[in-house]
Every structure is written in structure tokens, then in C-alpha cells.
Short mmCIF file of N, CA and C in Angstrom, two decimals:
data_model
loop_
_atom_site.label_atom_id
_atom_site.label_comp_id
_atom_site.label_asym_id
_atom_site.label_seq_id
_atom_site.Cartn_x
_atom_site.Cartn_y
_atom_site.Cartn_z
N MET A 1 93.56 115.28 92.23
CA MET A 1 92.79 114.13 92.67
C MET A 1 93.61 113.38 93.70
N GLY A 2 93.00 113.05 94.83
CA GLY A 2 93.67 112.31 95.88
C GLY A 2 93.73 110.82 95.59
N MET A 3 94.51 110.10 96.38
CA MET A 3 94.70 108.67 96.17
C MET A 3 93.38 107.90 96.32
N THR A 4 92.53 108.29 97.26
CA THR A 4 91.24 107.61 97.43
C THR A 4 90.46 107.67 96.13
N GLU A 5 90.39 108.83 95.51
CA GLU A 5 89.64 109.00 94.27
C GLU A 5 90.28 108.24 93.12
N ILE A 6 91.60 108.20 93.09
CA ILE A 6 92.29 107.44 92.04
C ILE A 6 91.96 105.97 92.16
N ILE A 7 92.03 105.44 93.37
CA ILE A 7 91.72 104.03 93.61
C ILE A 7 90.28 103.75 93.19
N GLU A 8 89.35 104.59 93.63
CA GLU A 8 87.94 104.39 93.29
C GLU A 8 87.73 104.40 91.78
N GLU A 9 88.31 105.36 91.09
CA GLU A 9 88.14 105.48 89.64
C GLU A 9 88.67 104.25 88.91
N LYS A 10 89.85 103.81 89.29
CA LYS A 10 90.45 102.65 88.62
C LYS A 10 89.66 101.37 88.87
N LEU A 11 89.23 101.16 90.12
CA LEU A 11 88.48 99.95 90.43
C LEU A 11 87.09 99.96 89.78
N ARG A 12 86.44 101.11 89.76
CA ARG A 12 85.13 101.22 89.09
C ARG A 12 85.25 100.89 87.61
N SER A 13 86.25 101.46 86.98
CA SER A 13 86.45 101.27 85.55
C SER A 13 86.76 99.81 85.21
N ALA A 14 87.60 99.19 86.00
CA ALA A 14 88.06 97.83 85.69
C ALA A 14 87.10 96.73 86.14
N LEU A 15 86.38 96.96 87.24
CA LEU A 15 85.60 95.87 87.85
C LEU A 15 84.10 96.09 87.85
N ASN A 16 83.63 97.28 87.51
CA ASN A 16 82.20 97.59 87.53
C ASN A 16 81.54 97.03 88.80
N PRO A 17 81.98 97.46 89.96
CA PRO A 17 81.52 96.85 91.21
C PRO A 17 80.09 97.20 91.59
N GLU A 18 79.45 96.26 92.25
CA GLU A 18 78.14 96.50 92.87
C GLU A 18 78.33 97.33 94.14
N VAL A 19 79.41 97.04 94.85
CA VAL A 19 79.76 97.76 96.07
C VAL A 19 81.24 98.11 95.99
N LEU A 20 81.56 99.35 96.34
CA LEU A 20 82.96 99.78 96.38
C LEU A 20 83.14 100.71 97.57
N GLU A 21 84.02 100.33 98.46
CA GLU A 21 84.37 101.17 99.60
C GLU A 21 85.88 101.29 99.63
N VAL A 22 86.36 102.51 99.71
CA VAL A 22 87.80 102.77 99.83
C VAL A 22 87.98 103.63 101.06
N ILE A 23 88.69 103.09 102.05
CA ILE A 23 88.88 103.78 103.32
C ILE A 23 90.36 104.07 103.52
N ASN A 24 90.66 105.33 103.71
CA ASN A 24 92.03 105.76 103.96
C ASN A 24 92.32 105.59 105.45
N GLU A 25 93.21 104.68 105.78
CA GLU A 25 93.57 104.40 107.17
C GLU A 25 94.96 104.94 107.51
N SER A 26 95.47 105.83 106.70
CA SER A 26 96.84 106.32 106.87
C SER A 26 97.07 107.00 108.22
N ALA A 27 96.09 107.74 108.69
CA ALA A 27 96.25 108.46 109.96
C ALA A 27 96.52 107.51 111.12
N GLN A 28 96.00 106.30 111.02
CA GLN A 28 96.20 105.30 112.08
C GLN A 28 97.64 104.78 112.10
N HIS A 29 98.39 105.08 111.06
CA HIS A 29 99.74 104.54 110.93
C HIS A 29 100.82 105.62 111.00
N ALA A 30 100.45 106.80 111.40
CA ALA A 30 101.43 107.89 111.51
C ALA A 30 102.58 107.47 112.41
N GLY A 31 103.79 107.66 111.92
CA GLY A 31 104.97 107.30 112.68
C GLY A 31 105.41 105.86 112.52
N HIS A 32 104.60 105.03 111.86
CA HIS A 32 104.96 103.63 111.63
C HIS A 32 105.80 103.51 110.37
N ALA A 33 106.45 102.39 110.23
CA ALA A 33 107.21 102.11 109.01
C ALA A 33 106.26 102.13 107.83
N GLY A 34 106.69 102.74 106.75
CA GLY A 34 105.88 102.80 105.55
C GLY A 34 104.99 104.02 105.46
N HIS A 35 104.83 104.73 106.56
CA HIS A 35 104.03 105.95 106.53
C HIS A 35 104.93 107.05 105.99
N ASP A 36 104.53 107.61 104.85
CA ASP A 36 105.40 108.59 104.18
C ASP A 36 105.06 110.03 104.51
N GLY A 37 104.11 110.25 105.38
CA GLY A 37 103.74 111.61 105.77
C GLY A 37 102.73 112.25 104.83
N SER A 38 102.39 111.58 103.74
CA SER A 38 101.45 112.15 102.77
C SER A 38 100.00 112.04 103.24
N GLY A 39 99.77 111.12 104.17
CA GLY A 39 98.39 110.87 104.60
C GLY A 39 97.63 109.99 103.61
N GLU A 40 98.36 109.40 102.66
CA GLU A 40 97.73 108.55 101.64
C GLU A 40 98.59 107.33 101.33
N SER A 41 98.86 106.53 102.36
CA SER A 41 99.74 105.38 102.16
C SER A 41 99.13 104.05 102.60
N HIS A 42 98.07 104.09 103.41
CA HIS A 42 97.45 102.87 103.94
C HIS A 42 95.95 102.90 103.64
N PHE A 43 95.48 101.86 102.94
CA PHE A 43 94.08 101.83 102.53
C PHE A 43 93.45 100.47 102.80
N ARG A 44 92.14 100.52 103.01
CA ARG A 44 91.32 99.30 103.12
C ARG A 44 90.24 99.43 102.06
N ILE A 45 90.07 98.37 101.27
CA ILE A 45 89.03 98.40 100.25
C ILE A 45 88.09 97.21 100.39
N ARG A 46 86.87 97.44 99.97
CA ARG A 46 85.86 96.37 99.90
C ARG A 46 85.24 96.48 98.52
N VAL A 47 85.31 95.39 97.77
CA VAL A 47 84.77 95.36 96.43
C VAL A 47 83.87 94.15 96.29
N VAL A 48 82.65 94.38 95.80
CA VAL A 48 81.74 93.30 95.45
C VAL A 48 81.50 93.46 93.95
N SER A 49 81.93 92.45 93.19
CA SER A 49 81.86 92.56 91.73
C SER A 49 81.62 91.19 91.10
N ALA A 50 80.79 91.18 90.08
CA ALA A 50 80.57 89.96 89.30
C ALA A 50 81.85 89.55 88.57
N ALA A 51 82.78 90.47 88.40
CA ALA A 51 84.05 90.17 87.75
C ALA A 51 84.84 89.11 88.52
N PHE A 52 84.49 88.88 89.78
CA PHE A 52 85.19 87.90 90.60
C PHE A 52 84.54 86.51 90.54
N GLU A 53 83.44 86.35 89.80
CA GLU A 53 82.78 85.05 89.68
C GLU A 53 83.76 84.01 89.14
N GLY A 54 83.86 82.88 89.81
CA GLY A 54 84.72 81.79 89.36
C GLY A 54 86.21 82.06 89.50
N VAL A 55 86.56 83.07 90.28
CA VAL A 55 87.96 83.47 90.44
C VAL A 55 88.38 83.22 91.89
N SER A 56 89.53 82.60 92.08
CA SER A 56 90.02 82.31 93.43
C SER A 56 90.33 83.60 94.18
N ARG A 57 90.40 83.50 95.49
CA ARG A 57 90.73 84.66 96.33
C ARG A 57 92.10 85.24 95.96
N VAL A 58 93.05 84.39 95.72
CA VAL A 58 94.40 84.84 95.35
C VAL A 58 94.37 85.57 94.01
N GLU A 59 93.65 85.04 93.04
CA GLU A 59 93.57 85.68 91.72
C GLU A 59 92.83 87.01 91.81
N ARG A 60 91.83 87.11 92.67
CA ARG A 60 91.13 88.38 92.87
C ARG A 60 92.12 89.44 93.37
N GLN A 61 92.94 89.04 94.35
CA GLN A 61 93.93 89.97 94.89
C GLN A 61 94.95 90.36 93.83
N ARG A 62 95.36 89.39 93.01
CA ARG A 62 96.30 89.69 91.93
C ARG A 62 95.70 90.70 90.95
N ARG A 63 94.42 90.53 90.64
CA ARG A 63 93.76 91.46 89.72
C ARG A 63 93.77 92.88 90.27
N VAL A 64 93.41 93.01 91.55
CA VAL A 64 93.39 94.34 92.16
C VAL A 64 94.80 94.92 92.20
N HIS A 65 95.78 94.11 92.54
CA HIS A 65 97.17 94.58 92.53
C HIS A 65 97.58 95.04 91.14
N GLY A 66 97.14 94.31 90.12
CA GLY A 66 97.45 94.71 88.74
C GLY A 66 96.81 96.03 88.37
N ILE A 67 95.55 96.21 88.78
CA ILE A 67 94.83 97.46 88.49
C ILE A 67 95.52 98.64 89.15
N LEU A 68 96.01 98.43 90.37
CA LEU A 68 96.61 99.51 91.15
C LEU A 68 98.14 99.44 91.18
N GLN A 69 98.73 98.75 90.22
CA GLN A 69 100.17 98.51 90.22
C GLN A 69 100.98 99.79 90.36
N SER A 70 100.66 100.79 89.59
CA SER A 70 101.42 102.05 89.63
C SER A 70 101.34 102.70 91.01
N GLU A 71 100.15 102.74 91.58
CA GLU A 71 99.96 103.37 92.89
C GLU A 71 100.66 102.58 93.99
N ILE A 72 100.61 101.26 93.91
CA ILE A 72 101.25 100.41 94.91
C ILE A 72 102.77 100.57 94.83
N SER A 73 103.30 100.67 93.64
CA SER A 73 104.75 100.78 93.51
C SER A 73 105.27 102.16 93.90
N GLN A 74 104.40 103.18 93.86
CA GLN A 74 104.86 104.53 94.13
C GLN A 74 104.44 105.09 95.48
N GLN A 75 103.23 104.80 95.93
CA GLN A 75 102.74 105.51 97.12
C GLN A 75 102.04 104.63 98.15
N ILE A 76 101.27 103.66 97.70
CA ILE A 76 100.53 102.84 98.66
C ILE A 76 101.48 101.86 99.33
N HIS A 77 101.53 101.92 100.66
CA HIS A 77 102.39 101.02 101.43
C HIS A 77 101.62 99.78 101.88
N ALA A 78 100.35 99.96 102.25
CA ALA A 78 99.54 98.85 102.74
C ALA A 78 98.16 98.92 102.13
N LEU A 79 97.67 97.75 101.68
CA LEU A 79 96.35 97.67 101.06
C LEU A 79 95.65 96.43 101.58
N SER A 80 94.63 96.63 102.40
CA SER A 80 93.83 95.54 102.93
C SER A 80 92.62 95.39 102.01
N MET A 81 92.31 94.15 101.62
CA MET A 81 91.25 93.93 100.64
C MET A 81 90.23 92.90 101.10
N LYS A 82 88.96 93.21 100.86
CA LYS A 82 87.88 92.25 101.02
C LYS A 82 87.18 92.23 99.66
N LEU A 83 87.31 91.11 98.94
CA LEU A 83 86.87 91.00 97.56
C LEU A 83 85.87 89.86 97.42
N ASN A 84 84.63 90.18 97.05
CA ASN A 84 83.58 89.17 96.97
C ASN A 84 82.77 89.31 95.69
N THR A 85 82.03 88.24 95.39
CA THR A 85 81.04 88.29 94.32
C THR A 85 79.70 88.71 94.94
N PRO A 86 78.77 89.18 94.12
CA PRO A 86 77.45 89.52 94.66
C PRO A 86 76.78 88.33 95.34
N ALA A 87 76.93 87.13 94.78
CA ALA A 87 76.31 85.94 95.37
C ALA A 87 76.87 85.64 96.75
N GLU A 88 78.15 85.90 96.94
CA GLU A 88 78.79 85.60 98.22
C GLU A 88 78.28 86.49 99.35
N VAL A 89 77.82 87.69 99.01
CA VAL A 89 77.35 88.61 100.04
C VAL A 89 75.86 88.90 99.94
N GLY A 90 75.17 88.26 98.99
CA GLY A 90 73.73 88.44 98.87
C GLY A 90 73.32 89.76 98.27
N VAL A 91 74.16 90.36 97.44
CA VAL A 91 73.81 91.61 96.78
C VAL A 91 73.08 91.27 95.49
N ALA A 92 71.87 91.81 95.33
CA ALA A 92 71.08 91.54 94.13
C ALA A 92 70.83 92.82 93.36
N ASN A 93 71.65 93.05 92.34
CA ASN A 93 71.48 94.23 91.48
C ASN A 93 71.29 95.52 92.25
N CYS A 94 72.09 95.71 93.25
CA CYS A 94 71.97 96.89 94.11
C CYS A 94 73.29 97.66 94.06
N LYS A 95 73.37 98.64 93.18
CA LYS A 95 74.60 99.45 93.08
C LYS A 95 74.76 100.29 94.32
N ASN A 96 75.95 100.22 94.91
CA ASN A 96 76.28 101.05 96.06
C ASN A 96 77.58 101.76 95.71
N ASN A 97 77.50 103.00 95.36
CA ASN A 97 78.69 103.73 94.94
C ASN A 97 79.27 104.56 96.07
N SER A 98 79.17 104.08 97.29
CA SER A 98 79.73 104.82 98.42
C SER A 98 81.20 104.56 98.56
#
């Protein structure tokens, strides 16, 4: 299982997201500091989850870091996050598992 799939599985399990997007941007960072040559070191995620209701932006990021702690400490060099509630983005009971 690749890092993209690991990230998706962990976030789905922990946050039950309405929307989950995990984009591997590692190729854009080839030759840069932190690029380990694996092709799985830089990611951008978008999560829309009711689990973020009443939670500050900083706490949302802390939660995601906690969920992915092992991967961040071992392989992920950069993780860009966009974390919202369904109300913040106007998602109404619309599961998007892309």
C-alpha cells in the first residue's frame, strides 16, 4: 500500500469525512530539501468532516498530525492541509470519496 492510500485509510477511519482528497505533490519537489527520492514525501490534503465542528483551525491541524504521526515522523516531509466542516463549505450529506 502506498502512502496516499495509507493517509486516506487513516483519515477516513478517524474523521469519517464528507470529502477527502489526498494529492501527492512529491514530483514537484524532486531535488529539493526533504525529497527522499521515494516519490511519497510531499502531500496536500483536503478534508471536510463534521469531526471539526467547534474545533479551531490549529486544533484541526493537531488532530490530523496526531492521526498521521507515524507517517510524518518517518516519511512525509511536507503536508499542506485544508480542513473544514460541512457547514463551512456548504456540503449537505454528500459523501465524496475521491
